[in-house]
Amino acid sequence: MASSSSSTATERRGIPAAAFIEDVETYLNQSGLDVNTALAFLQERLQQYKLVEMKLLAQQRDLQAKIPDIVKCLDVVATLEAKKGTGEDLITDFEISEGIYSRARIKNMDSVCLWLGANVMLEYSCEEAKALLQKNLENAKASLEVLVADLQFLRDQVTITQVTIARVYNWDVHQRRIRQTATPKDEPHS
């Protein structure tokens, strides 16, 4: 007799693994569920997966936007370092507010101010800023890699759950047909 379910992982970072149901009847008997309850449970699990997917996709978008910003900051620090020993001023345009720019002449290129978030800005030497930004870039890339793996795992669980829902539904339809053909047809009375 085939086993009722098999699973390679029980969860990944809090995302429960979906069990593939090989034998629907055995699964229903072992779980003590009727078809409607099993389908309701599976639909609920599918909705939970979809909510987690939306959350992970939002995190992915945030990281994908953050990485180019960090790279841009690293480029600015590199430009400041390159100009530092030349004695030349750096002339640049910077954004004051959305769509409004001003021109600036930078004479002292020994330090740079970085926004850390929550309206906090700190001044760093160019070397410290470069090291901090490089570390942030590596962390963001590593986080993105983990997120992509989480999303792939989640998509696999969604697929398994959708297939399971279809299998349970199809099994139920098949059982109903068997019951219909097994019941004798009413013969007309003469």
Tab-separated table of C-alpha atoms in Angstrom:
chain	number	residue	atom	x	y	z
A	1	MET	CA	0.000	0.000	0.000
A	2	ALA	CA	1.351	3.461	-0.860
A	3	SER	CA	2.118	5.799	1.979
A	4	SER	CA	-0.286	8.662	2.538
A	5	SER	CA	2.248	11.444	2.188
A	6	SER	CA	5.918	12.148	1.829
A	7	SER	CA	7.914	15.288	2.445
A	8	THR	CA	11.603	16.097	2.136
A	9	ALA	CA	11.580	19.115	4.481
A	10	THR	CA	9.281	19.975	7.344
A	11	GLU	CA	9.755	23.740	6.954
A	12	ARG	CA	12.076	26.457	5.741
A	13	ARG	CA	12.531	29.557	7.883
A	14	GLY	CA	9.051	29.239	9.375
A	15	ILE	CA	7.297	28.257	6.142
A	16	PRO	CA	5.683	24.845	6.681
A	17	ALA	CA	6.278	22.263	3.985
A	18	ALA	CA	3.294	20.911	2.098
A	19	ALA	CA	2.939	17.144	2.125
A	20	PHE	CA	2.327	15.493	-1.221
A	21	ILE	CA	-0.642	13.142	-0.851
A	22	GLU	CA	0.022	9.903	-2.691
A	23	ASP	CA	-3.069	8.043	-1.475
A	24	VAL	CA	-6.021	10.309	-0.736
A	25	GLU	CA	-8.119	7.655	0.994
A	26	THR	CA	-5.304	6.722	3.370
A	27	TYR	CA	-4.627	10.409	4.037
A	28	LEU	CA	-8.276	11.068	4.892
A	29	ASN	CA	-8.478	7.982	7.128
A	30	GLN	CA	-5.226	8.762	8.959
A	31	SER	CA	-6.061	12.433	9.441
A	32	GLY	CA	-9.652	11.731	10.450
A	33	LEU	CA	-10.931	14.340	8.017
A	34	ASP	CA	-13.790	14.183	5.580
A	35	VAL	CA	-13.293	15.488	2.062
A	36	ASN	CA	-14.844	18.910	2.688
A	37	THR	CA	-12.802	19.510	5.840
A	38	ALA	CA	-9.605	18.398	4.098
A	39	LEU	CA	-10.318	20.691	1.151
A	40	ALA	CA	-11.072	23.603	3.503
A	41	PHE	CA	-7.801	22.986	5.373
A	42	LEU	CA	-5.827	22.847	2.127
A	43	GLN	CA	-7.477	26.028	0.784
A	44	GLU	CA	-6.656	27.819	4.037
A	45	ARG	CA	-3.039	26.649	3.828
A	46	LEU	CA	-2.896	27.859	0.219
A	47	GLN	CA	-4.121	31.303	1.305
A	48	GLN	CA	-1.471	31.389	4.040
A	49	TYR	CA	1.193	30.595	1.461
A	50	LYS	CA	-0.101	33.409	-0.753
A	51	LEU	CA	0.093	35.903	2.136
A	52	VAL	CA	3.654	34.861	2.948
A	53	GLU	CA	4.532	35.139	-0.749
A	54	MET	CA	3.226	38.724	-0.872
A	55	LYS	CA	5.338	39.599	2.185
A	56	LEU	CA	8.472	37.995	0.734
A	57	LEU	CA	7.952	39.685	-2.639
A	58	ALA	CA	7.717	43.070	-0.881
A	59	GLN	CA	10.969	42.336	0.959
A	60	GLN	CA	12.566	41.302	-2.324
A	61	ARG	CA	11.501	44.557	-4.004
A	62	ASP	CA	12.916	46.553	-1.073
A	63	LEU	CA	16.254	44.769	-1.274
A	64	GLN	CA	16.395	45.074	-5.052
A	65	ALA	CA	15.915	48.836	-4.659
A	66	LYS	CA	18.403	49.089	-1.782
A	67	ILE	CA	21.313	47.384	-3.547
A	68	PRO	CA	21.670	49.974	-6.368
A	69	ASP	CA	21.475	52.766	-3.756
A	70	ILE	CA	24.355	51.224	-1.810
A	71	VAL	CA	26.376	50.810	-5.019
A	72	LYS	CA	25.704	54.457	-5.880
A	73	CYS	CA	26.925	55.523	-2.420
A	74	LEU	CA	30.052	53.420	-2.844
A	75	ASP	CA	30.694	55.179	-6.178
A	76	VAL	CA	30.353	58.594	-4.509
A	77	VAL	CA	32.804	57.611	-1.767
A	78	ALA	CA	35.239	56.344	-4.412
A	79	THR	CA	34.921	59.666	-6.273
A	80	LEU	CA	35.625	61.584	-3.050
A	81	GLU	CA	38.654	59.412	-2.337
A	82	ALA	CA	39.957	59.902	-5.879
A	83	LYS	CA	39.674	63.705	-5.623
A	84	LYS	CA	41.037	63.874	-2.058
A	85	GLY	CA	44.759	64.150	-2.821
A	86	THR	CA	44.502	66.247	-5.998
A	87	GLY	CA	43.839	69.638	-4.395
A	88	GLU	CA	40.882	70.139	-6.735
A	89	ASP	CA	37.423	70.941	-5.432
A	90	LEU	CA	34.620	68.587	-6.357
A	91	ILE	CA	31.666	70.332	-7.992
A	92	THR	CA	28.463	68.359	-7.850
A	93	ASP	CA	24.702	68.695	-8.012
A	94	PHE	CA	22.704	67.249	-5.141
A	95	GLU	CA	19.019	66.837	-4.503
A	96	ILE	CA	17.593	69.151	-1.853
A	97	SER	CA	14.098	67.711	-2.097
A	98	GLU	CA	12.219	65.741	-4.709
A	99	GLY	CA	13.043	67.250	-8.086
A	100	ILE	CA	14.928	70.269	-6.648
A	101	TYR	CA	18.702	70.287	-7.054
A	102	SER	CA	21.500	72.611	-6.013
A	103	ARG	CA	25.139	72.851	-7.035
A	104	ALA	CA	27.824	72.448	-4.381
A	105	ARG	CA	31.577	72.828	-4.194
A	106	ILE	CA	33.170	70.272	-1.885
A	107	LYS	CA	36.589	71.258	-0.565
A	108	ASN	CA	37.050	68.896	2.373
A	109	MET	CA	36.829	65.313	1.162
A	110	ASP	CA	38.157	63.641	4.292
A	111	SER	CA	34.747	62.524	5.514
A	112	VAL	CA	31.264	61.707	4.334
A	113	CYS	CA	27.882	61.700	6.069
A	114	LEU	CA	25.664	58.636	5.680
A	115	TRP	CA	21.970	58.293	6.441
A	116	LEU	CA	21.527	55.319	8.728
A	117	GLY	CA	17.739	55.491	8.760
A	118	ALA	CA	15.202	56.763	11.286
A	119	ASN	CA	16.382	60.343	10.558
A	120	VAL	CA	19.897	59.533	11.785
A	121	MET	CA	22.975	60.691	9.903
A	122	LEU	CA	26.560	60.015	10.993
A	123	GLU	CA	29.850	61.321	9.717
A	124	TYR	CA	32.465	58.754	8.721
A	125	SER	CA	35.914	58.923	7.250
A	126	CYS	CA	35.886	57.844	3.603
A	127	GLU	CA	37.594	54.575	4.562
A	128	GLU	CA	35.049	53.832	7.306
A	129	ALA	CA	32.151	54.753	5.036
A	130	LYS	CA	33.494	52.516	2.294
A	131	ALA	CA	33.878	49.584	4.721
A	132	LEU	CA	30.364	50.107	6.152
A	133	LEU	CA	28.781	50.414	2.719
A	134	GLN	CA	30.636	47.336	1.439
A	135	LYS	CA	29.424	45.350	4.465
A	136	ASN	CA	25.855	46.587	3.907
A	137	LEU	CA	26.079	45.607	0.227
A	138	GLU	CA	27.294	42.101	1.080
A	139	ASN	CA	24.531	41.699	3.695
A	140	ALA	CA	21.858	42.927	1.270
A	141	LYS	CA	23.048	40.543	-1.455
A	142	ALA	CA	23.138	37.626	1.001
A	143	SER	CA	19.644	38.492	2.257
A	144	LEU	CA	18.375	38.676	-1.318
A	145	GLU	CA	19.862	35.253	-2.046
A	146	VAL	CA	18.085	33.751	0.985
A	147	LEU	CA	14.844	35.490	0.010
A	148	VAL	CA	14.997	34.094	-3.514
A	149	ALA	CA	15.516	30.591	-2.091
A	150	ASP	CA	12.590	31.137	0.319
A	151	LEU	CA	10.378	32.232	-2.557
A	152	GLN	CA	11.328	29.161	-4.596
A	153	PHE	CA	10.563	26.894	-1.630
A	154	LEU	CA	7.254	28.698	-1.125
A	155	ARG	CA	6.296	28.365	-4.797
A	156	ASP	CA	7.013	24.638	-4.583
A	157	GLN	CA	4.704	24.396	-1.559
A	158	VAL	CA	1.966	26.300	-3.405
A	159	THR	CA	2.257	23.907	-6.345
A	160	ILE	CA	2.185	20.836	-4.094
A	161	THR	CA	-0.871	22.197	-2.259
A	162	GLN	CA	-2.692	22.997	-5.500
A	163	VAL	CA	-1.978	19.496	-6.819
A	164	THR	CA	-3.169	17.992	-3.533
A	165	ILE	CA	-6.402	19.995	-3.676
A	166	ALA	CA	-7.003	18.727	-7.201
A	167	ARG	CA	-6.221	15.136	-6.184
A	168	VAL	CA	-8.598	15.238	-3.198
A	169	TYR	CA	-11.343	16.827	-5.292
A	170	ASN	CA	-10.880	14.322	-8.135
A	171	TRP	CA	-10.835	11.410	-5.672
A	172	ASP	CA	-14.124	12.667	-4.200
A	173	VAL	CA	-15.723	12.945	-7.654
A	174	HIS	CA	-14.525	9.427	-8.482
A	175	GLN	CA	-15.965	8.063	-5.208
A	176	ARG	CA	-19.319	9.711	-5.897
A	177	ARG	CA	-19.449	8.136	-9.361
A	178	ILE	CA	-18.666	4.723	-7.887
A	179	ARG	CA	-21.466	5.152	-5.334
A	180	GLN	CA	-23.903	6.236	-8.069
A	181	THR	CA	-23.182	3.218	-10.237
A	182	ALA	CA	-23.279	0.878	-7.255
A	183	THR	CA	-26.784	1.887	-6.200
A	184	PRO	CA	-29.441	-0.014	-8.160
A	185	LYS	CA	-31.576	2.108	-10.418
A	186	ASP	CA	-35.215	2.272	-9.586
A	187	GLU	CA	-37.061	0.017	-11.968
A	188	PRO	CA	-40.476	1.179	-13.155
A	189	HIS	CA	-43.304	-0.601	-11.421
A	190	SER	CA	-45.755	-2.392	-13.648
